[in-house]
Coordinates of C-alpha atoms in Angstrom, one line a residue:
X1 CA 12.2 38.1 35.7
X2 CA 9.0 37.4 33.9
X3 CA 10.7 38.0 30.6
X4 CA 13.5 35.6 31.5
X5 CA 10.9 33.0 32.4
X6 CA 9.0 33.4 29.1
X7 CA 12.2 33.2 27.2
X8 CA 13.2 30.0 29.0
X9 CA 9.8 28.4 28.3
X10 CA 10.0 29.5 24.6
X11 CA 13.5 28.1 24.4
X12 CA 12.5 24.8 26.0
X13 CA 9.5 24.5 23.6
X14 CA 11.7 25.2 20.6
X15 CA 14.2 22.6 21.7
X16 CA 11.4 20.1 22.2
X17 CA 10.0 20.9 18.8
X18 CA 13.4 20.5 17.1
X19 CA 14.1 17.3 19.0
X20 CA 10.8 15.7 18.0
X21 CA 11.3 16.7 14.3
X22 CA 14.8 15.3 14.5
X23 CA 13.5 12.1 16.0
X24 CA 10.8 11.8 13.2
X25 CA 13.4 12.4 10.5
X26 CA 16.0 9.9 11.7
X27 CA 13.5 7.2 12.8
X28 CA 11.0 7.6 9.9
X29 CA 11.8 4.1 8.5
X30 CA 10.9 2.6 11.8
X31 CA 7.7 4.6 11.9
X32 CA 6.8 3.8 8.3
X33 CA 7.8 0.2 7.7
X34 CA 7.1 -2.8 10.0
X35 CA 8.8 -5.8 8.4
X36 CA 8.6 -9.3 10.0
X37 CA 9.6 -12.8 9.2
X38 CA 7.3 -15.3 7.5
X39 CA 4.5 -16.0 10.0
X40 CA 3.6 -19.4 8.6
X41 CA 4.4 -21.1 5.4
X42 CA 1.2 -21.9 3.4
X43 CA 0.3 -25.5 2.9
X44 CA -2.8 -25.2 0.7
X45 CA -2.3 -27.1 -2.5
X46 CA -3.4 -24.1 -4.6
X47 CA -0.5 -22.0 -3.2
X48 CA 3.0 -22.3 -4.6
X49 CA 6.2 -20.7 -3.3
X50 CA 8.1 -18.6 -5.8
X51 CA 11.1 -16.2 -5.9
X52 CA 12.4 -13.6 -8.3
X53 CA 15.2 -11.1 -8.7
X54 CA 14.7 -7.4 -8.5
X55 CA 18.0 -5.6 -9.1
X56 CA 20.5 -6.9 -6.5
X57 CA 17.9 -8.5 -4.2
X58 CA 15.9 -11.6 -4.3
X59 CA 12.2 -11.4 -3.4
X60 CA 10.1 -14.3 -2.2
X61 CA 6.4 -14.9 -2.0
X62 CA 3.5 -17.0 -3.4
X63 CA 1.4 -17.7 -6.4
X64 CA -2.2 -18.8 -5.8
X65 CA -4.3 -20.7 -8.3
X66 CA -1.6 -20.8 -11.0
X67 CA -3.8 -23.1 -13.1
X68 CA -6.7 -20.6 -13.2
X69 CA -8.0 -19.4 -16.5
X70 CA -8.9 -16.1 -15.1
X71 CA -6.9 -12.8 -15.0
X72 CA -3.6 -12.2 -13.4
X73 CA -3.7 -10.3 -10.1
X74 CA -0.7 -8.8 -8.4
X75 CA -1.2 -7.7 -4.7
X76 CA 0.8 -5.2 -2.7
X77 CA 0.1 -5.2 1.1
X78 CA 0.2 -2.7 3.9
X79 CA 3.3 -1.5 5.7
X80 CA 2.9 -4.1 8.4
X81 CA 1.6 -6.9 6.3
X82 CA 3.7 -10.0 5.8
X83 CA 1.9 -11.7 3.0
X84 CA 1.9 -15.4 4.1
X85 CA -1.0 -14.5 6.4
X86 CA -3.0 -13.2 3.4
X87 CA -2.5 -16.0 0.9
X88 CA -5.5 -18.1 1.9
X89 CA -7.9 -15.3 1.2
X90 CA -6.9 -15.2 -2.4
X91 CA -7.7 -18.9 -3.1
X92 CA -11.4 -17.8 -3.5
X93 CA -10.7 -15.4 -6.3
X94 CA -11.2 -16.5 -10.0
X95 CA -7.6 -15.4 -10.8
X96 CA -4.0 -16.3 -10.6
X97 CA -2.8 -14.1 -7.8
X98 CA 0.8 -13.2 -7.1
X99 CA 1.8 -12.1 -3.6
X100 CA 5.4 -11.2 -3.2
X101 CA 6.7 -9.8 0.1
X102 CA 8.3 -6.3 0.0
X103 CA 12.1 -6.2 0.4
X104 CA 13.0 -6.8 4.0
X105 CA 9.6 -8.6 4.7
X106 CA 9.3 -12.3 5.0
X107 CA 12.0 -14.1 3.1
X108 CA 12.7 -11.2 0.7
X109 CA 16.1 -9.7 0.9
X110 CA 17.1 -6.0 1.4
X111 CA 15.6 -3.1 3.3
X112 CA 12.3 -1.4 2.6
X113 CA 12.2 2.1 1.0
X114 CA 10.2 3.9 -1.6
X115 CA 12.7 3.6 -4.6
X116 CA 13.3 -0.1 -3.9
X117 CA 9.7 -1.0 -3.4
X118 CA 8.7 0.8 -6.6
X119 CA 11.3 -1.0 -8.6
X120 CA 10.2 -4.3 -7.0
X121 CA 6.6 -3.6 -8.0
X122 CA 7.6 -3.4 -11.6
X123 CA 9.7 -6.5 -11.3
X124 CA 6.8 -8.4 -9.8
X125 CA 4.4 -7.4 -12.7
X126 CA 7.1 -8.4 -15.2
X127 CA 7.6 -11.7 -13.5
X128 CA 3.8 -12.4 -13.5
X129 CA 3.3 -11.6 -17.2
X130 CA 6.5 -13.4 -18.3
X131 CA 5.5 -16.6 -16.4
X132 CA 1.7 -16.6 -16.9
X133 CA 1.2 -14.7 -20.2
X134 CA 0.9 -11.1 -21.3
X135 CA -2.3 -12.0 -23.1
X136 CA -4.2 -12.5 -19.8
X137 CA -6.1 -9.5 -18.3
X138 CA -4.0 -7.9 -15.5
X139 CA -5.3 -6.4 -12.2
X140 CA -3.1 -4.6 -9.7
X141 CA -4.3 -4.5 -6.1
X142 CA -2.9 -2.4 -3.3
X143 CA -3.8 -1.9 0.3
X144 CA -3.0 1.1 2.5
X145 CA 0.7 1.9 1.8
X146 CA 0.5 -0.8 -0.9
X147 CA -2.1 1.4 -2.7
X148 CA 0.7 3.8 -3.5
X149 CA 2.9 1.0 -4.7
X150 CA 0.0 -0.3 -6.8
X151 CA -0.6 3.1 -8.3
X152 CA 3.1 3.3 -9.3
X153 CA 2.9 -0.1 -10.9
X154 CA -0.3 0.7 -12.7
X155 CA 1.1 4.0 -14.1
X156 CA 4.1 2.1 -15.4
X157 CA 2.6 -1.2 -16.5
X158 CA -0.9 -0.2 -17.6
X159 CA -3.1 -3.0 -16.2
X160 CA -6.7 -3.6 -17.3
X161 CA -8.0 -2.7 -13.8
X162 CA -6.9 -1.4 -10.4
X163 CA -8.1 -2.2 -6.9
X164 CA -7.2 0.1 -4.1
X165 CA -8.0 -0.4 -0.4
X166 CA -7.7 2.7 1.8
X167 CA -5.8 4.8 -0.8
X168 CA -4.4 8.2 0.0
X169 CA -2.6 11.0 -1.9
X170 CA 0.8 11.0 -0.2
X171 CA 2.6 10.0 3.0
X172 CA 3.0 13.7 3.8
X173 CA -0.8 14.3 3.7
X174 CA -1.4 11.4 6.1
X175 CA 1.4 12.5 8.4
X176 CA 0.1 16.1 8.4
X177 CA -3.3 14.8 9.6
X178 CA -1.6 12.8 12.4
X179 CA 1.0 15.5 13.4
X180 CA -1.2 18.6 13.1
X181 CA 1.3 20.7 15.2
X182 CA 4.0 20.3 12.6
X183 CA 3.7 22.4 9.5
X184 CA 2.9 20.5 6.3
X185 CA 6.0 22.1 4.6
X186 CA 8.2 20.8 7.4
X187 CA 6.8 17.3 7.0
X188 CA 7.3 17.3 3.3
X189 CA 10.9 18.5 3.7
X190 CA 11.6 15.7 6.3
X191 CA 10.2 12.8 4.3
X192 CA 12.8 10.6 2.5
X193 CA 10.0 8.3 1.3
X194 CA 7.2 10.6 0.1
X195 CA 5.0 7.9 -1.4
X196 CA 3.2 10.5 -3.5
X197 CA 0.7 9.5 -6.2
X198 CA -0.1 13.0 -7.5
X199 CA 1.8 12.7 -10.8
X200 CA 0.7 9.1 -11.5
X201 CA -3.1 9.5 -11.2
X202 CA -3.5 10.6 -14.8
X203 CA -1.9 7.3 -16.0
X204 CA -4.3 5.0 -14.1
X205 CA -6.8 2.7 -15.8
X206 CA -10.4 3.8 -16.0
X207 CA -11.7 0.6 -14.4
X208 CA -11.1 0.8 -10.7
X209 CA -12.5 -0.5 -7.4
X210 CA -12.0 1.5 -4.2
X211 CA -12.5 -0.4 -0.9
X212 CA -12.9 2.0 2.0
X213 CA -14.4 2.7 5.4
X214 CA -15.4 5.9 7.2
X215 CA -14.0 4.4 10.5
X216 CA -10.4 4.3 9.4
X217 CA -8.0 5.5 12.1
X218 CA -4.8 4.9 10.1
X219 CA -5.6 6.5 6.8
X220 CA -8.0 9.4 7.4
X221 CA -11.2 8.9 5.4
X222 CA -10.9 12.5 4.1
X223 CA -7.6 11.5 2.5
X224 CA -9.4 8.7 0.6
X225 CA -12.1 11.2 -0.4
X226 CA -9.5 13.6 -1.8
X227 CA -7.7 10.8 -3.7
X228 CA -11.0 9.8 -5.3
X229 CA -11.7 13.5 -6.2
X230 CA -8.5 13.5 -8.3
X231 CA -9.6 10.6 -10.5
X232 CA -10.7 11.4 -14.0
X233 CA -13.2 8.5 -14.1
X234 CA -15.5 7.7 -11.1
X235 CA -14.5 4.3 -9.6
X236 CA -16.6 1.5 -8.2
X237 CA -16.7 1.8 -4.5
X238 CA -17.2 -1.0 -1.9
X239 CA -17.8 0.3 1.6
X240 CA -17.5 -1.7 4.8
X241 CA -18.2 -0.9 8.5
X242 CA -15.0 -1.4 10.5
X243 CA -11.5 -0.3 11.1
X244 CA -8.4 -0.2 8.9
X245 CA -7.2 -3.8 9.3
X246 CA -10.6 -5.5 9.0
X247 CA -11.4 -5.8 5.3
X248 CA -9.3 -8.8 4.4
X249 CA -11.3 -10.9 6.9
X250 CA -14.7 -9.7 5.7
X251 CA -16.8 -12.0 3.5
X252 CA -18.7 -9.1 2.0
X253 CA -15.5 -7.5 0.7
X254 CA -14.3 -10.8 -0.8
X255 CA -17.7 -11.1 -2.6
X256 CA -17.2 -7.6 -4.0
X257 CA -13.6 -8.6 -5.1
X258 CA -14.8 -11.8 -6.7
X259 CA -17.4 -10.0 -8.7
X260 CA -15.0 -7.3 -9.8
X261 CA -12.2 -9.8 -10.8
X262 CA -14.7 -12.1 -12.6
X263 CA -16.1 -9.1 -14.6
X264 CA -12.5 -8.0 -15.6
X265 CA -12.3 -11.1 -17.9
X266 CA -14.9 -9.5 -20.2
X267 CA -13.3 -6.1 -20.4

């Protein structure tokens, strides 16, 4: 009787485990991407609406300070970040900033996914340089999931400098920290969008700014530490006190960004 009860419990736990793993596998896009329509169309005179083609989809977003004599800056946001809400922050930077929503976000067509987002990142950099000049210094800036997109773009397009906010090594490493009861090997097998920067790190520019916090509950701070440990050249680091979604609203972070961007002109 006891043996039957134990077998029943073990069987139920096994079914529960398989069910949860199946749910994570088939719903991973809903757990990883949070697209939303344009929240508000910017009206600031320094912000211009633009669109571009990436393969068979059209992407839409904004250019800020197009008449700036400073560097070009291309920004890739987090997985829940519709970029119209971020445009006003970039007006203060001494650069021409290009913010294009990921496919499926805002007015951009298509559905989000790693391969499409990586292709879009390259298309956005090509658009920026074709429209505003390849002779201008180029910075690539990525936040959270966008840090992986930015790393891919940097490895392919070789910018003068790279800015990463809450970077990590791979989606599997972050998921393993969040779902400790699922073996790392199982998580890696399940992920259709691995967002892994391991092979790209050696191709990154030596000039880099990392923006991070020790209070991040989305990207474990240890993951950011391990990412930094893999870099061949120590980056500049700007720390802030606060949680994952706070830095874009912090004046101290924007002062650090302004200084880093301004200094890029002389490198």
